[in-house]
């Protein structure tokens, strides 16, 4: 808006366009009309994104500075912790459901029921093995 006062756009449209552009760049899908550069100078960060909008060159310049701890906590850390807890509760619920289903299947087997299609047979859910595999994946992804 500094360079073109008549240009107005909804924030959601702006963010959607920027997100699509950056996702392509970060995924390695580059083209000649799009580029991204980042410069860290004296405690500030400048991001420059060159793209095209309706066939015309369009430049995005972002000048970033460190945020106060309270702001980072409120807008980044706390939401991530809440999401992590929600996912943890969801995993616990799904684990419990799988264990209940296995108990139900075992009860059917003990009462003489058999599968009509053997390809549907599954091994009982091993919670301990699942947790160990999950943690191994998390650790390998972190390095």
PDB file of N, CA and C in Angstrom, residues 66-135:
ATOM      1  N   UNK A  66      12.354  -8.655  16.402  1.00  0.00           N
ATOM      2  CA  UNK A  66      12.010  -9.587  17.481  1.00  0.00           C
ATOM      3  C   UNK A  66      10.725  -9.159  18.189  1.00  0.00           C
ATOM      4  N   UNK A  67       9.915 -10.142  18.534  1.00  0.00           N
ATOM      5  CA  UNK A  67       8.663  -9.879  19.240  1.00  0.00           C
ATOM      6  C   UNK A  67       8.872 -10.078  20.734  1.00  0.00           C
ATOM      7  N   UNK A  68       8.091  -9.369  21.546  1.00  0.00           N
ATOM      8  CA  UNK A  68       8.175  -9.585  22.993  1.00  0.00           C
ATOM      9  C   UNK A  68       7.782 -11.027  23.344  1.00  0.00           C
ATOM     10  N   UNK A  69       8.367 -11.543  24.408  1.00  0.00           N
ATOM     11  CA  UNK A  69       8.109 -12.922  24.833  1.00  0.00           C
ATOM     12  C   UNK A  69       6.616 -13.161  25.035  1.00  0.00           C
ATOM     13  N   UNK A  70       5.900 -12.201  25.626  1.00  0.00           N
ATOM     14  CA  UNK A  70       4.465 -12.350  25.887  1.00  0.00           C
ATOM     15  C   UNK A  70       3.704 -12.546  24.586  1.00  0.00           C
ATOM     16  N   UNK A  71       4.066 -11.808  23.551  1.00  0.00           N
ATOM     17  CA  UNK A  71       3.382 -11.923  22.264  1.00  0.00           C
ATOM     18  C   UNK A  71       3.657 -13.287  21.625  1.00  0.00           C
ATOM     19  N   UNK A  72       4.903 -13.725  21.661  1.00  0.00           N
ATOM     20  CA  UNK A  72       5.255 -15.037  21.106  1.00  0.00           C
ATOM     21  C   UNK A  72       4.509 -16.129  21.855  1.00  0.00           C
ATOM     22  N   UNK A  73       4.458 -15.993  23.170  1.00  0.00           N
ATOM     23  CA  UNK A  73       3.753 -16.978  23.988  1.00  0.00           C
ATOM     24  C   UNK A  73       2.269 -17.015  23.636  1.00  0.00           C
ATOM     25  N   UNK A  74       1.642 -15.852  23.552  1.00  0.00           N
ATOM     26  CA  UNK A  74       0.200 -15.780  23.300  1.00  0.00           C
ATOM     27  C   UNK A  74      -0.171 -16.251  21.893  1.00  0.00           C
ATOM     28  N   UNK A  75       0.613 -15.883  20.896  1.00  0.00           N
ATOM     29  CA  UNK A  75       0.239 -16.169  19.511  1.00  0.00           C
ATOM     30  C   UNK A  75       0.856 -17.428  18.924  1.00  0.00           C
ATOM     31  N   UNK A  76       1.883 -17.975  19.567  1.00  0.00           N
ATOM     32  CA  UNK A  76       2.555 -19.143  19.010  1.00  0.00           C
ATOM     33  C   UNK A  76       2.621 -20.306  19.997  1.00  0.00           C
ATOM     34  N   UNK A  77       3.247 -20.077  21.142  1.00  0.00           N
ATOM     35  CA  UNK A  77       3.493 -21.175  22.081  1.00  0.00           C
ATOM     36  C   UNK A  77       2.196 -21.736  22.660  1.00  0.00           C
ATOM     37  N   UNK A  78       1.341 -20.882  23.196  1.00  0.00           N
ATOM     38  CA  UNK A  78       0.094 -21.380  23.808  1.00  0.00           C
ATOM     39  C   UNK A  78      -0.808 -22.101  22.812  1.00  0.00           C
ATOM     40  N   UNK A  79      -1.041 -21.540  21.616  1.00  0.00           N
ATOM     41  CA  UNK A  79      -1.861 -22.296  20.654  1.00  0.00           C
ATOM     42  C   UNK A  79      -1.246 -23.643  20.276  1.00  0.00           C
ATOM     43  N   UNK A  80       0.085 -23.706  20.160  1.00  0.00           N
ATOM     44  CA  UNK A  80       0.731 -24.983  19.842  1.00  0.00           C
ATOM     45  C   UNK A  80       0.563 -25.984  20.981  1.00  0.00           C
ATOM     46  N   UNK A  81       0.675 -25.522  22.215  1.00  0.00           N
ATOM     47  CA  UNK A  81       0.472 -26.413  23.366  1.00  0.00           C
ATOM     48  C   UNK A  81      -0.969 -26.897  23.406  1.00  0.00           C
ATOM     49  N   UNK A  82      -1.938 -25.991  23.170  1.00  0.00           N
ATOM     50  CA  UNK A  82      -3.354 -26.405  23.159  1.00  0.00           C
ATOM     51  C   UNK A  82      -3.615 -27.439  22.068  1.00  0.00           C
ATOM     52  N   UNK A  83      -3.044 -27.221  20.884  1.00  0.00           N
ATOM     53  CA  UNK A  83      -3.223 -28.172  19.784  1.00  0.00           C
ATOM     54  C   UNK A  83      -2.579 -29.504  20.131  1.00  0.00           C
ATOM     55  N   UNK A  84      -1.405 -29.462  20.719  1.00  0.00           N
ATOM     56  CA  UNK A  84      -0.718 -30.689  21.116  1.00  0.00           C
ATOM     57  C   UNK A  84      -1.549 -31.475  22.128  1.00  0.00           C
ATOM     58  N   UNK A  85      -2.116 -30.780  23.116  1.00  0.00           N
ATOM     59  CA  UNK A  85      -2.966 -31.451  24.105  1.00  0.00           C
ATOM     60  C   UNK A  85      -4.217 -32.039  23.456  1.00  0.00           C
ATOM     61  N   UNK A  86      -4.826 -31.284  22.550  1.00  0.00           N
ATOM     62  CA  UNK A  86      -6.019 -31.791  21.862  1.00  0.00           C
ATOM     63  C   UNK A  86      -5.685 -33.050  21.075  1.00  0.00           C
ATOM     64  N   UNK A  87      -4.554 -33.047  20.379  1.00  0.00           N
ATOM     65  CA  UNK A  87      -4.143 -34.234  19.617  1.00  0.00           C
ATOM     66  C   UNK A  87      -3.819 -35.398  20.540  1.00  0.00           C
ATOM     67  N   UNK A  88      -3.218 -35.094  21.695  1.00  0.00           N
ATOM     68  CA  UNK A  88      -2.907 -36.145  22.667  1.00  0.00           C
ATOM     69  C   UNK A  88      -4.191 -36.787  23.188  1.00  0.00           C
ATOM     70  N   UNK A  89      -5.202 -35.969  23.509  1.00  0.00           N
ATOM     71  CA  UNK A  89      -6.487 -36.510  23.953  1.00  0.00           C
ATOM     72  C   UNK A  89      -7.139 -37.337  22.853  1.00  0.00           C
ATOM     73  N   UNK A  90      -7.017 -36.885  21.620  1.00  0.00           N
ATOM     74  CA  UNK A  90      -7.591 -37.620  20.500  1.00  0.00           C
ATOM     75  C   UNK A  90      -6.908 -38.975  20.343  1.00  0.00           C
ATOM     76  N   UNK A  91      -5.585 -39.015  20.448  1.00  0.00           N
ATOM     77  CA  UNK A  91      -4.848 -40.279  20.352  1.00  0.00           C
ATOM     78  C   UNK A  91      -5.254 -41.208  21.486  1.00  0.00           C
ATOM     79  N   UNK A  92      -5.401 -40.664  22.700  1.00  0.00           N
ATOM     80  CA  UNK A  92      -5.828 -41.491  23.831  1.00  0.00           C
ATOM     81  C   UNK A  92      -7.213 -42.076  23.582  1.00  0.00           C
ATOM     82  N   UNK A  93      -8.116 -41.260  23.049  1.00  0.00           N
ATOM     83  CA  UNK A  93      -9.464 -41.741  22.745  1.00  0.00           C
ATOM     84  C   UNK A  93      -9.455 -42.822  21.678  1.00  0.00           C
ATOM     85  N   UNK A  94      -8.666 -42.624  20.629  1.00  0.00           N
ATOM     86  CA  UNK A  94      -8.584 -43.619  19.558  1.00  0.00           C
ATOM     87  C   UNK A  94      -7.916 -44.901  20.042  1.00  0.00           C
ATOM     88  N   UNK A  95      -6.901 -44.770  20.895  1.00  0.00           N
ATOM     89  CA  UNK A  95      -6.251 -45.948  21.474  1.00  0.00           C
ATOM     90  C   UNK A  95      -7.249 -46.742  22.299  1.00  0.00           C
ATOM     91  N   UNK A  96      -8.008 -46.047  23.115  1.00  0.00           N
ATOM     92  CA  UNK A  96      -9.025 -46.703  23.938  1.00  0.00           C
ATOM     93  C   UNK A  96     -10.058 -47.407  23.065  1.00  0.00           C
ATOM     94  N   UNK A  97     -10.476 -46.754  21.989  1.00  0.00           N
ATOM     95  CA  UNK A  97     -11.450 -47.348  21.077  1.00  0.00           C
ATOM     96  C   UNK A  97     -10.889 -48.597  20.408  1.00  0.00           C
ATOM     97  N   UNK A  98      -9.630 -48.550  19.980  1.00  0.00           N
ATOM     98  CA  UNK A  98      -9.006 -49.727  19.364  1.00  0.00           C
ATOM     99  C   UNK A  98      -8.931 -50.890  20.349  1.00  0.00           C
ATOM    100  N   UNK A  99      -8.560 -50.595  21.588  1.00  0.00           N
ATOM    101  CA  UNK A  99      -8.482 -51.655  22.598  1.00  0.00           C
ATOM    102  C   UNK A  99      -9.863 -52.246  22.875  1.00  0.00           C
ATOM    103  N   UNK A 100     -10.897 -51.406  22.893  1.00  0.00           N
ATOM    104  CA  UNK A 100     -12.270 -51.899  23.075  1.00  0.00           C
ATOM    105  C   UNK A 100     -12.691 -52.774  21.896  1.00  0.00           C
ATOM    106  N   UNK A 101     -12.360 -52.340  20.692  1.00  0.00           N
ATOM    107  CA  UNK A 101     -12.699 -53.131  19.500  1.00  0.00           C
ATOM    108  C   UNK A 101     -11.998 -54.486  19.536  1.00  0.00           C
ATOM    109  N   UNK A 102     -10.721 -54.493  19.935  1.00  0.00           N
ATOM    110  CA  UNK A 102      -9.998 -55.764  20.043  1.00  0.00           C
ATOM    111  C   UNK A 102     -10.650 -56.680  21.071  1.00  0.00           C
ATOM    112  N   UNK A 103     -11.089 -56.112  22.202  1.00  0.00           N
ATOM    113  CA  UNK A 103     -11.763 -56.918  23.229  1.00  0.00           C
ATOM    114  C   UNK A 103     -13.078 -57.472  22.685  1.00  0.00           C
ATOM    115  N   UNK A 104     -13.787 -56.662  21.919  1.00  0.00           N
ATOM    116  CA  UNK A 104     -15.053 -57.098  21.317  1.00  0.00           C
ATOM    117  C   UNK A 104     -14.813 -58.228  20.315  1.00  0.00           C
ATOM    118  N   UNK A 105     -13.798 -58.081  19.478  1.00  0.00           N
ATOM    119  CA  UNK A 105     -13.462 -59.119  18.496  1.00  0.00           C
ATOM    120  C   UNK A 105     -13.059 -60.407  19.200  1.00  0.00           C
ATOM    121  N   UNK A 106     -12.264 -60.280  20.263  1.00  0.00           N
ATOM    122  CA  UNK A 106     -11.843 -61.465  21.023  1.00  0.00           C
ATOM    123  C   UNK A 106     -13.051 -62.160  21.647  1.00  0.00           C
ATOM    124  N   UNK A 107     -14.002 -61.382  22.119  1.00  0.00           N
ATOM    125  CA  UNK A 107     -15.225 -61.960  22.692  1.00  0.00           C
ATOM    126  C   UNK A 107     -15.997 -62.736  21.627  1.00  0.00           C
ATOM    127  N   UNK A 108     -16.084 -62.180  20.420  1.00  0.00           N
ATOM    128  CA  UNK A 108     -16.749 -62.890  19.322  1.00  0.00           C
ATOM    129  C   UNK A 108     -16.032 -64.203  19.016  1.00  0.00           C
ATOM    130  N   UNK A 109     -14.701 -64.159  18.959  1.00  0.00           N
ATOM    131  CA  UNK A 109     -13.919 -65.372  18.678  1.00  0.00           C
ATOM    132  C   UNK A 109     -14.151 -66.436  19.740  1.00  0.00           C
ATOM    133  N   UNK A 110     -14.149 -66.008  21.002  1.00  0.00           N
ATOM    134  CA  UNK A 110     -14.349 -66.962  22.098  1.00  0.00           C
ATOM    135  C   UNK A 110     -15.733 -67.585  22.069  1.00  0.00           C
ATOM    136  N   UNK A 111     -16.691 -66.879  21.489  1.00  0.00           N
ATOM    137  CA  UNK A 111     -18.040 -67.446  21.398  1.00  0.00           C
ATOM    138  C   UNK A 111     -18.242 -68.234  20.104  1.00  0.00           C
ATOM    139  N   UNK A 112     -17.144 -68.427  19.329  1.00  0.00           N
ATOM    140  CA  UNK A 112     -17.203 -69.295  18.157  1.00  0.00           C
ATOM    141  C   UNK A 112     -17.356 -68.592  16.828  1.00  0.00           C
ATOM    142  N   UNK A 113     -17.393 -67.277  16.813  1.00  0.00           N
ATOM    143  CA  UNK A 113     -17.544 -66.551  15.549  1.00  0.00           C
ATOM    144  C   UNK A 113     -16.248 -66.632  14.741  1.00  0.00           C
ATOM    145  N   UNK A 114     -16.390 -66.681  13.409  1.00  0.00           N
ATOM    146  CA  UNK A 114     -15.228 -66.687  12.517  1.00  0.00           C
ATOM    147  C   UNK A 114     -15.443 -65.651  11.420  1.00  0.00           C
ATOM    148  N   UNK A 115     -14.352 -65.215  10.839  1.00  0.00           N
ATOM    149  CA  UNK A 115     -14.436 -64.250   9.744  1.00  0.00           C
ATOM    150  C   UNK A 115     -14.872 -64.948   8.463  1.00  0.00           C
ATOM    151  N   UNK A 116     -15.764 -64.317   7.727  1.00  0.00           N
ATOM    152  CA  UNK A 116     -16.167 -64.885   6.442  1.00  0.00           C
ATOM    153  C   UNK A 116     -15.125 -64.565   5.367  1.00  0.00           C
ATOM    154  N   UNK A 117     -14.356 -63.502   5.558  1.00  0.00           N
ATOM    155  CA  UNK A 117     -13.290 -63.120   4.621  1.00  0.00           C
ATOM    156  C   UNK A 117     -11.992 -62.997   5.408  1.00  0.00           C
ATOM    157  N   UNK A 118     -11.086 -63.905   5.145  1.00  0.00           N
ATOM    158  CA  UNK A 118      -9.840 -63.962   5.908  1.00  0.00           C
ATOM    159  C   UNK A 118      -8.965 -62.726   5.697  1.00  0.00           C
ATOM    160  N   UNK A 119      -9.120 -62.041   4.570  1.00  0.00           N
ATOM    161  CA  UNK A 119      -8.313 -60.850   4.300  1.00  0.00           C
ATOM    162  C   UNK A 119      -8.633 -59.705   5.265  1.00  0.00           C
ATOM    163  N   UNK A 120      -9.751 -59.795   5.974  1.00  0.00           N
ATOM    164  CA  UNK A 120     -10.123 -58.760   6.935  1.00  0.00           C
ATOM    165  C   UNK A 120      -9.478 -58.959   8.306  1.00  0.00           C
ATOM    166  N   UNK A 121      -8.798 -60.091   8.484  1.00  0.00           N
ATOM    167  CA  UNK A 121      -8.187 -60.389   9.784  1.00  0.00           C
ATOM    168  C   UNK A 121      -7.072 -59.385  10.082  1.00  0.00           C
ATOM    169  N   UNK A 122      -7.067 -58.890  11.306  1.00  0.00           N
ATOM    170  CA  UNK A 122      -6.027 -57.958  11.757  1.00  0.00           C
ATOM    171  C   UNK A 122      -5.432 -58.460  13.059  1.00  0.00           C
ATOM    172  N   UNK A 123      -4.226 -58.002  13.323  1.00  0.00           N
ATOM    173  CA  UNK A 123      -3.577 -58.323  14.595  1.00  0.00           C
ATOM    174  C   UNK A 123      -4.124 -57.383  15.668  1.00  0.00           C
ATOM    175  N   UNK A 124      -4.171 -57.840  16.902  1.00  0.00           N
ATOM    176  CA  UNK A 124      -4.610 -56.944  17.984  1.00  0.00           C
ATOM    177  C   UNK A 124      -3.683 -55.725  18.090  1.00  0.00           C
ATOM    178  N   UNK A 125      -4.261 -54.620  18.469  1.00  0.00           N
ATOM    179  CA  UNK A 125      -3.522 -53.365  18.610  1.00  0.00           C
ATOM    180  C   UNK A 125      -2.561 -53.472  19.785  1.00  0.00           C
ATOM    181  N   UNK A 126      -1.303 -53.151  19.541  1.00  0.00           N
ATOM    182  CA  UNK A 126      -0.270 -53.184  20.583  1.00  0.00           C
ATOM    183  C   UNK A 126       0.061 -51.737  20.964  1.00  0.00           C
ATOM    184  N   UNK A 127      -0.538 -51.273  22.039  1.00  0.00           N
ATOM    185  CA  UNK A 127      -0.367 -49.876  22.436  1.00  0.00           C
ATOM    186  C   UNK A 127       1.101 -49.533  22.692  1.00  0.00           C
ATOM    187  N   UNK A 128       1.805 -50.409  23.392  1.00  0.00           N
ATOM    188  CA  UNK A 128       3.216 -50.158  23.724  1.00  0.00           C
ATOM    189  C   UNK A 128       4.057 -50.017  22.448  1.00  0.00           C
ATOM    190  N   UNK A 129       3.865 -50.929  21.500  1.00  0.00           N
ATOM    191  CA  UNK A 129       4.621 -50.882  20.241  1.00  0.00           C
ATOM    192  C   UNK A 129       4.272 -49.619  19.459  1.00  0.00           C
ATOM    193  N   UNK A 130       2.994 -49.251  19.466  1.00  0.00           N
ATOM    194  CA  UNK A 130       2.562 -48.034  18.781  1.00  0.00           C
ATOM    195  C   UNK A 130       3.271 -46.813  19.364  1.00  0.00           C
ATOM    196  N   UNK A 131       3.300 -46.708  20.696  1.00  0.00           N
ATOM    197  CA  UNK A 131       3.949 -45.574  21.360  1.00  0.00           C
ATOM    198  C   UNK A 131       5.445 -45.526  21.042  1.00  0.00           C
ATOM    199  N   UNK A 132       6.093 -46.697  21.064  1.00  0.00           N
ATOM    200  CA  UNK A 132       7.524 -46.748  20.771  1.00  0.00           C
ATOM    201  C   UNK A 132       7.809 -46.334  19.326  1.00  0.00           C
ATOM    202  N   UNK A 133       7.007 -46.831  18.389  1.00  0.00           N
ATOM    203  CA  UNK A 133       7.183 -46.458  16.979  1.00  0.00           C
ATOM    204  C   UNK A 133       6.957 -44.964  16.774  1.00  0.00           C
ATOM    205  N   UNK A 134       5.934 -44.444  17.445  1.00  0.00           N
ATOM    206  CA  UNK A 134       5.629 -43.022  17.328  1.00  0.00           C
ATOM    207  C   UNK A 134       6.800 -42.179  17.827  1.00  0.00           C
ATOM    208  N   UNK A 135       7.330 -42.524  18.998  1.00  0.00           N
ATOM    209  CA  UNK A 135       8.446 -41.761  19.558  1.00  0.00           C
ATOM    210  C   UNK A 135       9.693 -41.879  18.682  1.00  0.00           C
TER     211      UNK A 135
END
